[in-house]
PDB file of C-alpha atoms in Angstrom:
ATOM      1  CA  ASN A 924       0.000   0.000   0.000  1.00  0.00           C
ATOM      2  CA  ALA A 925       1.312   3.446  -0.929  1.00  0.00           C
ATOM      3  CA  GLY A 926      -0.926   5.137   1.648  1.00  0.00           C
ATOM      4  CA  VAL A 927      -1.474   8.793   0.761  1.00  0.00           C
ATOM      5  CA  THR A 928       0.330  10.138  -2.288  1.00  0.00           C
ATOM      6  CA  GLN A 929       0.626  13.724  -3.479  1.00  0.00           C
ATOM      7  CA  THR A 930       1.795  15.355  -6.679  1.00  0.00           C
ATOM      8  CA  PRO A 931       3.779  17.407  -7.365  1.00  0.00           C
ATOM      9  CA  LYS A 932       6.395  17.439  -4.595  1.00  0.00           C
ATOM     10  CA  PHE A 933       7.620  20.916  -5.457  1.00  0.00           C
ATOM     11  CA  GLN A 934       6.122  23.767  -7.465  1.00  0.00           C
ATOM     12  CA  VAL A 935       7.031  27.375  -8.159  1.00  0.00           C
ATOM     13  CA  LEU A 936       4.309  29.682  -9.459  1.00  0.00           C
ATOM     14  CA  LYS A 937       4.110  33.326 -10.413  1.00  0.00           C
ATOM     15  CA  THR A 938       1.456  35.503  -8.837  1.00  0.00           C
ATOM     16  CA  GLY A 939      -1.840  35.020 -10.651  1.00  0.00           C
ATOM     17  CA  GLN A 940      -1.074  31.585 -12.058  1.00  0.00           C
ATOM     18  CA  SER A 941      -3.330  28.659 -11.296  1.00  0.00           C
ATOM     19  CA  MET A 942      -2.541  25.077 -10.397  1.00  0.00           C
ATOM     20  CA  THR A 943      -4.064  21.929  -8.978  1.00  0.00           C
ATOM     21  CA  LEU A 944      -2.504  19.786  -6.275  1.00  0.00           C
ATOM     22  CA  GLN A 945      -3.394  16.132  -6.526  1.00  0.00           C
ATOM     23  CA  CYS A 946      -3.935  13.677  -3.688  1.00  0.00           C
ATOM     24  CA  ALA A 947      -4.843  10.004  -3.761  1.00  0.00           C
ATOM     25  CA  GLN A 948      -5.206   7.321  -1.091  1.00  0.00           C
ATOM     26  CA  ASP A 949      -5.393   3.574  -1.413  1.00  0.00           C
ATOM     27  CA  MET A 950      -6.663   2.747   2.082  1.00  0.00           C
ATOM     28  CA  ASN A 951     -10.373   2.851   1.126  1.00  0.00           C
ATOM     29  CA  HIS A 952     -10.830   5.784   3.471  1.00  0.00           C
ATOM     30  CA  ASN A 953     -14.010   7.804   3.413  1.00  0.00           C
ATOM     31  CA  SER A 954     -12.659  11.167   4.583  1.00  0.00           C
ATOM     32  CA  MET A 955      -9.928  13.305   3.072  1.00  0.00           C
ATOM     33  CA  TYR A 956      -8.369  16.609   4.120  1.00  0.00           C
ATOM     34  CA  TRP A 957      -6.148  19.403   2.874  1.00  0.00           C
ATOM     35  CA  TYR A 958      -3.896  21.298   5.281  1.00  0.00           C
ATOM     36  CA  ARG A 959      -1.309  23.987   4.932  1.00  0.00           C
ATOM     37  CA  GLN A 960       1.746  24.178   7.163  1.00  0.00           C
ATOM     38  CA  ASP A 961       3.479  27.457   7.831  1.00  0.00           C
ATOM     39  CA  PRO A 962       6.417  28.054  10.209  1.00  0.00           C
ATOM     40  CA  GLY A 963       5.232  28.585  13.769  1.00  0.00           C
ATOM     41  CA  MET A 964       1.582  28.058  12.795  1.00  0.00           C
ATOM     42  CA  GLY A 965       1.231  24.290  12.946  1.00  0.00           C
ATOM     43  CA  LEU A 966      -1.187  22.744  10.461  1.00  0.00           C
ATOM     44  CA  ARG A 967      -4.349  24.532   9.475  1.00  0.00           C
ATOM     45  CA  LEU A 968      -7.265  22.855   7.742  1.00  0.00           C
ATOM     46  CA  ILE A 969      -8.169  24.306   4.348  1.00  0.00           C
ATOM     47  CA  TYR A 970     -10.975  21.998   3.183  1.00  0.00           C
ATOM     48  CA  TYR A 971     -12.159  18.536   3.980  1.00  0.00           C
ATOM     49  CA  SER A 972     -14.400  15.891   2.510  1.00  0.00           C
ATOM     50  CA  ALA A 973     -16.148  13.769   5.089  1.00  0.00           C
ATOM     51  CA  SER A 974     -17.324  11.329   2.434  1.00  0.00           C
ATOM     52  CA  GLU A 975     -17.406  10.973  -1.324  1.00  0.00           C
ATOM     53  CA  GLY A 976     -19.591  13.690  -2.806  1.00  0.00           C
ATOM     54  CA  THR A 977     -19.253  16.151   0.067  1.00  0.00           C
ATOM     55  CA  THR A 978     -16.788  18.948   0.748  1.00  0.00           C
ATOM     56  CA  ASP A 979     -16.668  21.566   3.492  1.00  0.00           C
ATOM     57  CA  LYS A 980     -14.574  24.571   4.402  1.00  0.00           C
ATOM     58  CA  GLY A 981     -11.995  24.373   7.123  1.00  0.00           C
ATOM     59  CA  GLU A 982     -10.208  27.122   8.984  1.00  0.00           C
ATOM     60  CA  VAL A 983      -8.490  28.848   6.020  1.00  0.00           C
ATOM     61  CA  PRO A 984     -10.470  28.200   2.777  1.00  0.00           C
ATOM     62  CA  ASN A 985     -10.088  31.576   1.067  1.00  0.00           C
ATOM     63  CA  GLY A 986      -8.296  31.384  -2.280  1.00  0.00           C
ATOM     64  CA  TYR A 987      -8.772  27.645  -2.649  1.00  0.00           C
ATOM     65  CA  ASN A 988     -11.238  25.222  -4.176  1.00  0.00           C
ATOM     66  CA  VAL A 989     -11.448  21.451  -3.893  1.00  0.00           C
ATOM     67  CA  SER A 990     -12.873  18.536  -5.798  1.00  0.00           C
ATOM     68  CA  ARG A 991     -13.571  15.084  -4.438  1.00  0.00           C
ATOM     69  CA  LEU A 992     -13.192  13.306  -7.739  1.00  0.00           C
ATOM     70  CA  ASN A 993     -14.014   9.865  -6.363  1.00  0.00           C
ATOM     71  CA  LYS A 994     -13.413   7.969  -3.157  1.00  0.00           C
ATOM     72  CA  ARG A 995      -9.654   7.797  -3.774  1.00  0.00           C
ATOM     73  CA  GLU A 996      -8.860  11.303  -5.018  1.00  0.00           C
ATOM     74  CA  PHE A 997      -9.165  14.782  -3.549  1.00  0.00           C
ATOM     75  CA  SER A 998      -7.657  17.738  -5.394  1.00  0.00           C
ATOM     76  CA  LEU A 999      -6.897  21.280  -4.245  1.00  0.00           C
ATOM     77  CA  ARG A1000      -6.972  24.137  -6.740  1.00  0.00           C
ATOM     78  CA  LEU A1001      -5.467  27.576  -6.521  1.00  0.00           C
ATOM     79  CA  GLU A1002      -7.255  29.707  -9.109  1.00  0.00           C
ATOM     80  CA  SER A1003      -5.034  32.789  -8.844  1.00  0.00           C
ATOM     81  CA  ALA A1004      -1.982  32.153  -6.711  1.00  0.00           C
ATOM     82  CA  ALA A1005      -0.763  34.802  -4.265  1.00  0.00           C
ATOM     83  CA  PRO A1006       2.533  35.026  -2.337  1.00  0.00           C
ATOM     84  CA  SER A1007       0.551  34.435   0.886  1.00  0.00           C
ATOM     85  CA  GLN A1008      -0.166  30.937  -0.398  1.00  0.00           C
ATOM     86  CA  THR A1009       3.508  30.006  -0.266  1.00  0.00           C
ATOM     87  CA  SER A1010       3.409  27.032   2.072  1.00  0.00           C
ATOM     88  CA  VAL A1011       3.730  23.294   2.414  1.00  0.00           C
ATOM     89  CA  TYR A1012       0.469  21.541   1.624  1.00  0.00           C
ATOM     90  CA  PHE A1013      -0.430  18.194   3.158  1.00  0.00           C
ATOM     91  CA  CYS A1014      -3.225  15.878   2.223  1.00  0.00           C
ATOM     92  CA  ALA A1015      -4.562  13.387   4.750  1.00  0.00           C
ATOM     93  CA  SER A1016      -7.164  10.683   4.863  1.00  0.00           C
ATOM     94  CA  SER A1017      -9.072   8.751   7.519  1.00  0.00           C
ATOM     95  CA  GLU A1018     -11.731   6.092   7.745  1.00  0.00           C
ATOM     96  CA  GLY A1019     -14.342   8.703   8.460  1.00  0.00           C
ATOM     97  CA  PRO A1020     -16.024  10.785  11.089  1.00  0.00           C
ATOM     98  CA  GLY A1021     -16.252   8.806  14.258  1.00  0.00           C
ATOM     99  CA  GLN A1022     -14.896   8.334  17.701  1.00  0.00           C
ATOM    100  CA  LEU A1023     -11.882   6.267  16.691  1.00  0.00           C
ATOM    101  CA  ASP A1024     -10.880   8.232  13.601  1.00  0.00           C
ATOM    102  CA  THR A1025      -7.155   8.638  12.856  1.00  0.00           C
ATOM    103  CA  GLN A1026      -5.703  10.699  10.042  1.00  0.00           C
ATOM    104  CA  TYR A1027      -2.787   9.575   7.872  1.00  0.00           C
ATOM    105  CA  PHE A1028      -0.722  12.108   5.976  1.00  0.00           C
ATOM    106  CA  GLY A1029       0.899  12.320   2.568  1.00  0.00           C
ATOM    107  CA  PRO A1030       4.462  13.519   1.896  1.00  0.00           C
ATOM    108  CA  GLY A1031       3.476  17.113   1.141  1.00  0.00           C
ATOM    109  CA  THR A1032       3.801  19.613  -1.702  1.00  0.00           C
ATOM    110  CA  ARG A1033       6.141  22.551  -1.208  1.00  0.00           C
ATOM    111  CA  LEU A1034       4.672  25.517  -3.099  1.00  0.00           C
ATOM    112  CA  THR A1035       6.397  28.840  -3.677  1.00  0.00           C
ATOM    113  CA  VAL A1036       4.505  31.759  -5.193  1.00  0.00           C
ATOM    114  CA  LEU A1037       6.712  34.564  -6.480  1.00  0.00           C
TER     115      LEU A1037
ATOM    116  CA  ALA B 849     -13.704  27.162  19.759  1.00  0.00           C
ATOM    117  CA  GLN B 850     -11.344  24.343  20.524  1.00  0.00           C
ATOM    118  CA  SER B 851      -7.650  25.121  20.741  1.00  0.00           C
ATOM    119  CA  VAL B 852      -4.416  23.310  21.471  1.00  0.00           C
ATOM    120  CA  SER B 853      -1.413  24.868  23.214  1.00  0.00           C
ATOM    121  CA  GLN B 854       2.102  23.523  23.095  1.00  0.00           C
ATOM    122  CA  HIS B 855       4.197  25.306  25.671  1.00  0.00           C
ATOM    123  CA  ASN B 856       7.637  25.055  24.155  1.00  0.00           C
ATOM    124  CA  HIS B 857       8.553  26.233  20.671  1.00  0.00           C
ATOM    125  CA  HIS B 858      12.060  24.816  20.684  1.00  0.00           C
ATOM    126  CA  VAL B 859      13.646  22.342  23.077  1.00  0.00           C
ATOM    127  CA  ILE B 860      17.344  21.492  22.983  1.00  0.00           C
ATOM    128  CA  LEU B 861      18.580  18.391  24.796  1.00  0.00           C
ATOM    129  CA  SER B 862      21.669  16.257  24.931  1.00  0.00           C
ATOM    130  CA  GLU B 863      21.468  12.581  24.096  1.00  0.00           C
ATOM    131  CA  ALA B 864      20.219  10.433  26.981  1.00  0.00           C
ATOM    132  CA  ALA B 865      18.370  13.332  28.588  1.00  0.00           C
ATOM    133  CA  SER B 866      14.723  12.874  29.488  1.00  0.00           C
ATOM    134  CA  LEU B 867      12.028  14.613  27.488  1.00  0.00           C
ATOM    135  CA  GLU B 868       8.660  16.027  28.365  1.00  0.00           C
ATOM    136  CA  LEU B 869       6.678  18.147  25.904  1.00  0.00           C
ATOM    137  CA  GLY B 870       3.585  19.872  27.165  1.00  0.00           C
ATOM    138  CA  CYS B 871       0.211  19.945  25.454  1.00  0.00           C
ATOM    139  CA  ASN B 872      -3.017  21.461  26.751  1.00  0.00           C
ATOM    140  CA  TYR B 873      -6.356  21.647  25.011  1.00  0.00           C
ATOM    141  CA  SER B 874      -9.528  23.578  25.586  1.00  0.00           C
ATOM    142  CA  TYR B 875     -12.654  21.457  25.278  1.00  0.00           C
ATOM    143  CA  GLY B 876     -14.749  20.066  28.068  1.00  0.00           C
ATOM    144  CA  GLY B 877     -16.323  17.112  26.282  1.00  0.00           C
ATOM    145  CA  THR B 878     -15.067  13.795  24.951  1.00  0.00           C
ATOM    146  CA  VAL B 879     -11.781  14.171  23.087  1.00  0.00           C
ATOM    147  CA  ASN B 880      -9.375  12.043  21.124  1.00  0.00           C
ATOM    148  CA  LEU B 881      -5.728  13.016  21.509  1.00  0.00           C
ATOM    149  CA  PHE B 882      -2.782  12.524  19.194  1.00  0.00           C
ATOM    150  CA  TRP B 883       0.906  13.196  18.943  1.00  0.00           C
ATOM    151  CA  TYR B 884       2.422  13.373  15.470  1.00  0.00           C
ATOM    152  CA  VAL B 885       6.105  13.648  14.616  1.00  0.00           C
ATOM    153  CA  GLN B 886       7.645  15.269  11.568  1.00  0.00           C
ATOM    154  CA  TYR B 887      11.279  14.388  10.883  1.00  0.00           C
ATOM    155  CA  PRO B 888      13.240  16.934   8.813  1.00  0.00           C
ATOM    156  CA  GLY B 889      11.921  17.033   5.267  1.00  0.00           C
ATOM    157  CA  GLN B 890       9.315  14.348   5.873  1.00  0.00           C
ATOM    158  CA  HIS B 891       5.575  14.137   6.359  1.00  0.00           C
ATOM    159  CA  LEU B 892       3.704  13.766   9.619  1.00  0.00           C
ATOM    160  CA  GLN B 893       3.706  10.337  11.185  1.00  0.00           C
ATOM    161  CA  LEU B 894       1.484   9.182  13.999  1.00  0.00           C
ATOM    162  CA  LEU B 895       3.466   8.716  17.204  1.00  0.00           C
ATOM    163  CA  LEU B 896       0.650   7.701  19.528  1.00  0.00           C
ATOM    164  CA  LYS B 897      -3.018   8.290  20.196  1.00  0.00           C
ATOM    165  CA  TYR B 898      -5.506   8.179  23.035  1.00  0.00           C
ATOM    166  CA  PHE B 899      -9.160   7.367  22.577  1.00  0.00           C
ATOM    167  CA  SER B 900     -10.235   5.895  25.905  1.00  0.00           C
ATOM    168  CA  GLY B 901      -9.145   3.540  28.674  1.00  0.00           C
ATOM    169  CA  ASP B 902      -5.696   3.616  30.289  1.00  0.00           C
ATOM    170  CA  PRO B 903      -4.616   7.262  30.358  1.00  0.00           C
ATOM    171  CA  LEU B 904      -0.969   6.269  29.926  1.00  0.00           C
ATOM    172  CA  VAL B 905      -0.456   5.547  26.252  1.00  0.00           C
ATOM    173  CA  LYS B 906       2.636   3.988  24.739  1.00  0.00           C
ATOM    174  CA  GLY B 907       3.669   4.771  21.196  1.00  0.00           C
ATOM    175  CA  ILE B 908       6.440   3.982  18.792  1.00  0.00           C
ATOM    176  CA  LYS B 909      10.166   4.526  19.441  1.00  0.00           C
ATOM    177  CA  GLY B 910       9.821   4.520  23.237  1.00  0.00           C
ATOM    178  CA  PHE B 911       7.494   7.516  23.469  1.00  0.00           C
ATOM    179  CA  GLU B 912       4.570   7.665  25.859  1.00  0.00           C
ATOM    180  CA  ALA B 913       1.958  10.224  26.803  1.00  0.00           C
ATOM    181  CA  GLU B 914      -0.322  10.678  29.772  1.00  0.00           C
ATOM    182  CA  PHE B 915      -3.853  12.011  29.520  1.00  0.00           C
ATOM    183  CA  ILE B 916      -4.822  13.993  32.615  1.00  0.00           C
ATOM    184  CA  LYS B 917      -8.451  14.955  32.146  1.00  0.00           C
ATOM    185  CA  SER B 918      -8.597  17.319  35.121  1.00  0.00           C
ATOM    186  CA  LYS B 919      -5.710  19.325  33.682  1.00  0.00           C
ATOM    187  CA  PHE B 920      -6.820  19.098  30.030  1.00  0.00           C
ATOM    188  CA  SER B 921      -3.309  17.893  29.282  1.00  0.00           C
ATOM    189  CA  PHE B 922      -1.666  15.239  27.149  1.00  0.00           C
ATOM    190  CA  ASN B 923       2.086  15.545  27.714  1.00  0.00           C
ATOM    191  CA  LEU B 924       4.582  13.557  25.661  1.00  0.00           C
ATOM    192  CA  ARG B 925       7.515  11.863  27.397  1.00  0.00           C
ATOM    193  CA  LYS B 926      10.574   9.816  26.615  1.00  0.00           C
ATOM    194  CA  PRO B 927      13.048   8.669  29.287  1.00  0.00           C
ATOM    195  CA  SER B 928      16.169   8.936  27.143  1.00  0.00           C
ATOM    196  CA  VAL B 929      16.291  10.795  23.825  1.00  0.00           C
ATOM    197  CA  GLN B 930      18.508   9.963  20.889  1.00  0.00           C
ATOM    198  CA  TRP B 931      19.938  12.160  18.148  1.00  0.00           C
ATOM    199  CA  SER B 932      17.469  10.515  15.753  1.00  0.00           C
ATOM    200  CA  ASP B 933      14.583  12.004  17.770  1.00  0.00           C
ATOM    201  CA  THR B 934      15.421  15.429  16.356  1.00  0.00           C
ATOM    202  CA  ALA B 935      12.126  16.462  14.766  1.00  0.00           C
ATOM    203  CA  GLU B 936       9.090  18.637  15.202  1.00  0.00           C
ATOM    204  CA  TYR B 937       6.315  17.281  17.398  1.00  0.00           C
ATOM    205  CA  PHE B 938       2.666  18.205  17.043  1.00  0.00           C
ATOM    206  CA  CYS B 939      -0.108  17.639  19.518  1.00  0.00           C
ATOM    207  CA  ALA B 940      -3.602  17.372  18.003  1.00  0.00           C
ATOM    208  CA  VAL B 941      -7.100  16.994  19.360  1.00  0.00           C
ATOM    209  CA  ASN B 942     -10.449  16.159  17.925  1.00  0.00           C
ATOM    210  CA  ALA B 943     -13.823  16.222  19.562  1.00  0.00           C
ATOM    211  CA  PRO B 944     -15.853  13.499  17.861  1.00  0.00           C
ATOM    212  CA  TYR B 945     -19.115  14.854  19.237  1.00  0.00           C
ATOM    213  CA  GLY B 946     -18.173  18.515  19.097  1.00  0.00           C
ATOM    214  CA  GLY B 947     -19.178  21.249  16.699  1.00  0.00           C
ATOM    215  CA  SER B 948     -16.219  20.898  14.337  1.00  0.00           C
ATOM    216  CA  GLN B 949     -17.381  17.560  12.913  1.00  0.00           C
ATOM    217  CA  GLY B 950     -14.497  15.862  14.639  1.00  0.00           C
ATOM    218  CA  ASN B 951     -11.773  17.619  12.646  1.00  0.00           C
ATOM    219  CA  LEU B 952      -8.261  17.673  14.051  1.00  0.00           C
ATOM    220  CA  ILE B 953      -7.033  20.828  15.753  1.00  0.00           C
ATOM    221  CA  PHE B 954      -3.245  21.049  15.831  1.00  0.00           C
ATOM    222  CA  GLY B 955      -0.927  22.820  18.187  1.00  0.00           C
ATOM    223  CA  LYS B 956       1.784  25.001  16.674  1.00  0.00           C
ATOM    224  CA  GLY B 957       4.436  22.378  17.209  1.00  0.00           C
ATOM    225  CA  THR B 958       7.590  21.963  19.279  1.00  0.00           C
ATOM    226  CA  LYS B 959      10.951  21.580  17.604  1.00  0.00           C
ATOM    227  CA  LEU B 960      13.229  19.153  19.392  1.00  0.00           C
ATOM    228  CA  SER B 961      16.954  19.318  18.743  1.00  0.00           C
ATOM    229  CA  VAL B 962      19.070  16.563  20.273  1.00  0.00           C
ATOM    230  CA  LYS B 963      22.797  17.172  20.491  1.00  0.00           C
ATOM    231  CA  PRO B 964      24.983  14.082  20.017  1.00  0.00           C
TER     232      PRO B 964
END
């Protein structure tokens, strides 16, 4: 099992450009998440998908959109990148909302917006 | 709103020293508690978790954590650290029956540097 995979690993964008970060999991998990990690800020939830066909905003959704393509895949799109979106982006997945839920993380995408 | 506080931003220890990293959360209901570790350049890995039962939880690589409900704390400990423990450690909480649909709330992290 690969677990949670993310592409690309690194990306440099110019202000105003758009891009999509891809995430896939092979653990048959129901829920998937996108976080951003900034120095001294910990991880902050951008969007999540509790189950296939649903998506909801997290703590910092502005400037982002998501698509839950199917049960395996959850993509994050930046329509018009800004320098404030320079960050490391992590995707995670879990079995689903519930008392014993545990999230598993992908390797991350390091994004720089110039 | 729920929050998680990690008291130390950066801890520097020598090998074989004992470690305790503090974590406090603010939520009065049922919680699940986690410690994740992020080694340099790598993704987050689950170190240990508490759902219920024995409040002393043992994780991988000799780490343990104690849930003290009355203090809203979940401190991470290791009796003797190694250079390979150099990493950033994140405490996280979710409230499965709370208003945030059970999403994880992370602390800001504690960087641990172990000198050989």
